[in-house]
GROMACS .gro file of C-alpha atoms in nm:
model
  289
    1SER     CA    1   9.665   8.681   9.229
    2ALA     CA    2   9.478   8.733   8.902
    3ASP     CA    3   9.669   8.773   8.575
    4VAL     CA    4   9.410   8.994   8.403
    5LEU     CA    5   9.121   9.194   8.546
    6TYR     CA    6   8.828   9.372   8.387
    7GLU     CA    7   8.639   9.642   8.575
    8ALA     CA    8   8.304   9.790   8.471
    9VAL     CA    9   8.008   9.954   8.638
   10ALA     CA   10   7.740   9.697   8.720
   11GLU     CA   11   7.482   9.938   8.858
   12GLY     CA   12   7.457  10.262   9.054
   13GLY     CA   13   7.801  10.380   8.948
   14ILE     CA   14   7.970  10.096   9.141
   15THR     CA   15   8.213   9.879   8.949
   16ARG     CA   16   8.244   9.502   8.954
   17PHE     CA   17   8.547   9.292   8.863
   18LEU     CA   18   8.604   8.998   8.630
   19ALA     CA   19   8.928   8.831   8.743
   20ILE     CA   20   9.116   8.593   8.512
   21TYR     CA   21   9.331   8.330   8.689
   22TYR     CA   22   9.588   8.121   8.505
   23CYS     CA   23   9.942   8.147   8.646
   24ASN     CA   24   9.842   8.175   9.013
   25GLY     CA   25   9.554   8.072   9.235
   26ALA     CA   26   9.369   8.254   9.512
   27GLU     CA   27   9.310   8.102   9.856
   28ASN     CA   28   8.990   8.301   9.897
   29VAL     CA   29   8.825   8.464   9.600
   30GLY     CA   30   8.518   8.678   9.628
   31PRO     CA   31   8.267   8.795   9.702
   32VAL     CA   32   8.150   8.610   9.394
   33ARG     CA   33   7.869   8.804   9.225
   34SER     CA   34   7.612   8.748   8.951
   35ALA     CA   35   7.677   8.710   8.578
   36ARG     CA   36   7.668   9.011   8.345
   37THR     CA   37   7.655   9.004   7.967
   38TYR     CA   38   7.960   9.228   7.910
   39PHE     CA   39   8.177   9.001   8.125
   40LEU     CA   40   8.065   8.712   7.903
   41ASP     CA   41   8.203   8.907   7.605
   42PHE     CA   42   8.543   8.938   7.772
   43ILE     CA   43   8.571   8.587   7.917
   44SER     CA   44   8.481   8.445   7.574
   45GLU     CA   45   8.828   8.555   7.455
   46TYR     CA   46   8.991   8.285   7.668
   47GLY     CA   47   8.926   7.967   7.475
   48SER     CA   48   8.600   7.796   7.381
   49SER     CA   49   8.523   7.664   7.732
   50PRO     CA   50   8.657   7.907   7.994
   51LEU     CA   51   8.553   7.838   8.353
   52TYR     CA   52   8.313   8.123   8.425
   53VAL     CA   53   8.235   8.149   8.796
   54HIS     CA   54   7.931   8.341   8.923
   55VAL     CA   55   7.628   8.332   9.152
   56GLY     CA   56   7.317   8.344   8.936
   57GLY     CA   57   7.292   8.639   8.702
   58ALA     CA   58   7.080   8.882   8.509
   59ASN     CA   59   6.790   8.687   8.358
   60GLN     CA   60   6.538   8.948   8.249
   61ASP     CA   61   6.425   8.891   7.889
   62GLY     CA   62   6.627   9.121   7.667
   63PRO     CA   63   6.983   9.204   7.564
   64ALA     CA   64   7.123   9.180   7.920
   65ASP     CA   65   6.992   8.827   7.986
   66ALA     CA   66   7.328   8.675   8.081
   67LEU     CA   67   7.189   8.339   8.198
   68SER     CA   68   7.012   8.278   7.866
   69GLN     CA   69   7.329   8.377   7.681
   70ILE     CA   70   7.526   8.120   7.881
   71GLU     CA   71   7.274   7.859   7.765
   72ASP     CA   72   7.302   7.979   7.405
   73TYR     CA   73   7.682   7.951   7.414
   74GLY     CA   74   7.659   7.585   7.526
   75TRP     CA   75   7.830   7.656   7.857
   76ALA     CA   76   7.552   7.558   8.100
   77GLY     CA   77   7.637   7.241   8.294
   78HIS     CA   78   7.977   7.234   8.124
   79ASN     CA   79   8.227   7.516   8.181
   80ASP     CA   80   7.970   7.745   8.346
   81MET     CA   81   8.037   7.744   8.721
   82ASN     CA   82   7.711   7.880   8.857
   83GLN     CA   83   7.695   7.851   9.237
   84PHE     CA   84   7.321   7.789   9.209
   85SER     CA   85   7.400   7.441   9.070
   86ILE     CA   86   7.718   7.366   9.266
   87GLY     CA   87   7.694   7.477   9.627
   88PHE     CA   88   7.896   7.375   9.935
   89PRO     CA   89   8.185   7.290   9.986
   90THR     CA   90   8.303   7.443   9.656
   91PHE     CA   91   8.127   7.764   9.757
   92TRP     CA   92   8.050   7.892  10.105
   93ARG     CA   93   7.913   8.204  10.269
   94ASP     CA   94   8.113   8.420  10.508
   95TYR     CA   95   7.864   8.645  10.685
   96ASP     CA   96   8.136   8.810  10.892
   97ARG     CA   97   8.395   8.869  10.622
   98LEU     CA   98   8.485   9.221  10.731
   99GLY     CA   99   8.436   9.173  11.103
  100HIS     CA  100   8.077   9.293  11.084
  101PRO     CA  101   7.757   9.177  10.913
  102VAL     CA  102   7.724   9.249  10.541
  103SER     CA  103   7.450   9.202  10.283
  104THR     CA  104   7.400   8.844  10.166
  105GLU     CA  105   7.514   8.917   9.809
  106HIS     CA  106   7.857   9.016   9.945
  107THR     CA  107   7.922   8.689  10.130
  108MET     CA  108   7.982   8.413   9.870
  109TYR     CA  109   8.338   8.280   9.843
  110SER     CA  110   8.539   8.000   9.690
  111THR     CA  111   8.902   7.918   9.606
  112THR     CA  112   9.056   7.863   9.266
  113GLU     CA  113   9.171   7.518   9.384
  114LYS     CA  114   8.820   7.408   9.479
  115LEU     CA  115   8.680   7.539   9.152
  116LEU     CA  116   8.942   7.360   8.944
  117GLN     CA  117   8.885   7.038   9.141
  118PHE     CA  118   8.511   7.056   9.076
  119ALA     CA  119   8.567   7.121   8.706
  120ALA     CA  120   8.806   6.825   8.678
  121THR     CA  121   8.612   6.570   8.883
  122LYS     CA  122   8.247   6.662   8.825
  123ARG     CA  123   8.262   6.812   8.477
  124LYS     CA  124   8.561   6.612   8.343
  125LEU     CA  125   8.723   6.929   8.211
  126ALA     CA  126   9.095   6.974   8.150
  127VAL     CA  127   9.331   7.197   7.953
  128GLU     CA  128   9.253   6.978   7.650
  129ASP     CA  129   8.910   6.890   7.516
  130GLU     CA  130   8.785   6.539   7.435
  131ASP     CA  131   8.957   6.561   7.096
  132GLY     CA  132   9.292   6.647   7.251
  133ALA     CA  133   9.287   7.013   7.142
  134SER     CA  134   9.433   7.256   7.393
  135TRP     CA  135   9.230   7.554   7.513
  136THR     CA  136   9.507   7.771   7.363
  137LYS     CA  137   9.422   7.661   7.009
  138GLY     CA  138   9.341   7.981   6.820
  139PHE     CA  139   9.412   8.196   7.125
  140ILE     CA  140   9.597   8.520   7.046
  141PRO     CA  141   9.832   8.617   7.331
  142TYR     CA  142   9.942   8.971   7.390
  143SER     CA  143  10.302   9.070   7.319
  144PHE     CA  144  10.532   9.171   7.601
  145LYS     CA  145  10.851   9.369   7.644
  146GLU     CA  146  11.108   9.447   7.911
  147ASP     CA  147  11.033   9.719   8.166
  148ALA     CA  148  11.163  10.065   8.090
  149PRO     CA  149  11.506  10.123   8.252
  150ALA     CA  150  11.483  10.294   8.591
  151GLN     CA  151  11.655  10.608   8.467
  152LYS     CA  152  11.389  10.655   8.197
  153ARG     CA  153  11.089  10.627   8.429
  154PRO     CA  154  10.912  10.948   8.539
  155VAL     CA  155  10.906  11.028   8.908
  156ALA     CA  156  10.525  11.027   8.925
  157GLN     CA  157  10.200  10.969   8.739
  158ASN     CA  158   9.844  10.964   8.870
  159VAL     CA  159   9.557  10.824   8.661
  160HIS     CA  160   9.220  10.940   8.796
  161LEU     CA  161   8.900  10.770   8.674
  162GLU     CA  162   8.536  10.858   8.737
  163PHE     CA  163   8.313  10.600   8.571
  164TRP     CA  164   7.994  10.802   8.632
  165THR     CA  165   8.020  11.180   8.660
  166LYS     CA  166   7.715  11.173   8.888
  167ALA     CA  167   7.884  10.924   9.124
  168PRO     CA  168   8.227  11.077   9.202
  169GLU     CA  169   8.229  10.895   9.536
  170TYR     CA  170   8.332  10.580   9.347
  171ALA     CA  171   8.631  10.738   9.171
  172ILE     CA  172   8.957  10.545   9.161
  173ASP     CA  173   9.320  10.645   9.122
  174TRP     CA  174   9.614  10.451   8.989
  175ILE     CA  175   9.929  10.597   9.146
  176TYR     CA  176  10.257  10.516   8.977
  177GLU     CA  177  10.548  10.385   9.184
  178PRO     CA  178  10.866  10.424   8.974
  179ALA     CA  179  11.101  10.211   9.184
  180ALA     CA  180  10.884   9.899   9.147
  181ASN     CA  181  10.741  10.018   8.813
  182ILE     CA  182  10.385   9.941   8.921
  183TYR     CA  183  10.058  10.125   8.970
  184LYS     CA  184   9.894  10.123   9.314
  185ARG     CA  185   9.517  10.143   9.335
  186SER     CA  186   9.323  10.379   9.560
  187ASN     CA  187   8.948  10.427   9.609
  188VAL     CA  188   8.851  10.787   9.683
  189GLY     CA  189   9.195  10.862   9.823
  190LYS     CA  190   9.230  10.546  10.032
  191PRO     CA  191   9.451  10.248   9.942
  192HIS     CA  192   9.243   9.958   9.806
  193THR     CA  193   9.369   9.650   9.986
  194ASP     CA  194   9.327   9.276   9.941
  195LEU     CA  195   9.136   9.124  10.234
  196ASN     CA  196   9.354   8.809  10.217
  197ASN     CA  197   9.694   8.971  10.267
  198LYS     CA  198   9.618   9.336  10.355
  199LYS     CA  199   9.838   9.450  10.064
  200GLN     CA  200   9.739   9.733   9.831
  201LEU     CA  201   9.615   9.621   9.489
  202THR     CA  202   9.865   9.685   9.210
  203ALA     CA  203   9.901   9.632   8.836
  204LYS     CA  204  10.186   9.661   8.588
  205ASN     CA  205   9.962   9.775   8.303
  206ILE     CA  206   9.645   9.984   8.313
  207VAL     CA  207   9.424   9.984   8.001
  208VAL     CA  208   9.131  10.223   7.990
  209LEU     CA  209   8.882  10.120   7.721
  210LYS     CA  210   8.631  10.390   7.627
  211MET     CA  211   8.302  10.217   7.548
  212ILE     CA  212   7.945  10.328   7.484
  213GLU     CA  213   7.733  10.247   7.790
  214THR     CA  214   7.354  10.215   7.762
  215ASN     CA  215   7.066  10.087   7.971
  216ALA     CA  216   6.920   9.755   7.864
  217ASN     CA  217   6.560   9.886   7.882
  218ASP     CA  218   6.449   9.532   7.967
  219GLY     CA  219   6.192   9.618   8.230
  220TYR     CA  220   6.422   9.543   8.522
  221GLU     CA  221   6.382   9.748   8.840
  222ASN     CA  222   6.492  10.110   8.787
  223ASN     CA  223   6.635  10.010   8.447
  224GLN     CA  224   6.960   9.916   8.621
  225HIS     CA  225   7.088   9.652   8.378
  226LEU     CA  226   7.367   9.798   8.167
  227LEU     CA  227   7.516   9.720   7.828
  228TYR     CA  228   7.858   9.809   7.688
  229ARG     CA  229   7.945   9.813   7.320
  230ALA     CA  230   8.235   9.574   7.371
  231LYS     CA  231   8.249   9.470   7.006
  232GLY     CA  232   8.376   9.708   6.741
  233THR     CA  233   8.638   9.977   6.795
  234GLY     CA  234   8.701  10.266   7.030
  235LYS     CA  235   8.956  10.483   7.202
  236ALA     CA  236   9.204  10.339   7.451
  237HIS     CA  237   9.448  10.486   7.701
  238ILE     CA  238   9.731  10.252   7.798
  239PHE     CA  239   9.952  10.319   8.099
  240MET     CA  240  10.282  10.147   8.175
  241ASP     CA  241  10.632  10.255   8.277
  242GLY     CA  242  10.477  10.579   8.405
  243ILE     CA  243  10.376  10.693   8.057
  244GLU     CA  244  10.048  10.717   7.867
  245ILE     CA  245   9.992  10.574   7.521
  246ALA     CA  246   9.685  10.707   7.341
  247GLY     CA  247   9.552  10.444   7.106
  248THR     CA  248   9.256  10.233   7.001
  249TRP     CA  249   9.096   9.900   7.082
  250ARG     CA  250   8.929   9.654   6.846
  251LYS     CA  251   8.718   9.345   6.911
  252ASP     CA  252   8.565   9.185   6.603
  253SER     CA  253   8.326   8.940   6.771
  254ARG     CA  254   8.234   8.794   7.109
  255THR     CA  255   8.507   8.530   7.089
  256ALA     CA  256   8.766   8.758   6.925
  257ARG     CA  257   9.054   8.899   7.129
  258THR     CA  258   9.040   9.263   7.234
  259LEU     CA  259   9.336   9.404   7.041
  260LEU     CA  260   9.521   9.721   7.140
  261PHE     CA  261   9.706   9.958   6.906
  262ASP     CA  262   9.902  10.279   6.951
  263ASN     CA  263   9.817  10.593   6.754
  264THR     CA  264  10.036  10.476   6.463
  265GLY     CA  265   9.847  10.147   6.435
  266LEU     CA  266  10.119   9.927   6.589
  267PRO     CA  267  10.014   9.658   6.841
  268ILE     CA  268  10.080   9.741   7.204
  269LYS     CA  269  10.354   9.551   7.384
  270PHE     CA  270  10.290   9.525   7.758
  271ASP     CA  271  10.519   9.502   8.057
  272LYS     CA  272  10.528   9.151   8.199
  273GLY     CA  273  10.274   9.136   8.478
  274THR     CA  274   9.913   9.208   8.563
  275ILE     CA  275   9.696   9.381   8.301
  276TRP     CA  276   9.398   9.571   8.444
  277PHE     CA  277   9.123   9.680   8.203
  278ASP     CA  278   8.901   9.966   8.315
  279ILE     CA  279   8.586   9.995   8.104
  280LEU     CA  280   8.511  10.367   8.105
  281PRO     CA  281   8.187  10.502   7.955
  282THR     CA  282   8.250  10.752   7.676
  283ASP     CA  283   8.126  11.031   7.905
  284GLY     CA  284   8.335  10.914   8.199
  285ILE     CA  285   8.625  11.120   8.331
  286ILE     CA  286   8.992  11.037   8.289
  287SER     CA  287   9.257  11.280   8.406
  288VAL     CA  288   9.631  11.222   8.419
  289LYS     CA  289   9.885  11.413   8.626
   0.00000   0.00000   0.00000
């Protein structure tokens, strides 16, 4: 149901998602996980007070201290939706979500409706601030185009991504479906399905952002906290209509929009539909067939 998704390794080669909801809601969304500093960089592009939903977060002193950063940004107790300070019935735990017991950190759920209700009634938040300014003030939307005609679409394309070369078991594939002009997601050769509706996850646009990944070196157990150089410039691979566009990305500051350009410097125009950003370390593997 999300309009935009960001995917990046959180630890151990396993990715975590940041899902952006605007046009549609989700009846069950989760499992909701802890805050990470790089997701704060991306969510900061969506207005000055985006509703950021999480369960606690990294809080070790250092550059990956997401909870302190939330305080610094003035979000705490305002647009920050930390389950630690909200609780039931906005959030609840489902210990049997897959028909068998799972670890506690994989059991927290909510709905977009409950979250919006809490924000409106308990935090007095709306699409406009107290001065009447809309959240869209200063927001730079992406540009969109019509889908490529069916006769100009290739019969196949497969985008294979390995975020960590030492963890190939977490590789993903985006498999192009020309008739619907979408990409279907698979994890290690198996369709990745939504638990709510059993349908395979899809996206109209896949954007691979090559970013420098480093350890935070903050003293956390096994040095697992990661950082991504999400501000600055880097290489990008954009996939839509069954074709690949080699280009670049640019993000000038935390609150600046991540802009995408083709190899001639022109802004990318997307197909209308879901945009999925995969944050790939510069030494990660991308292969296209």
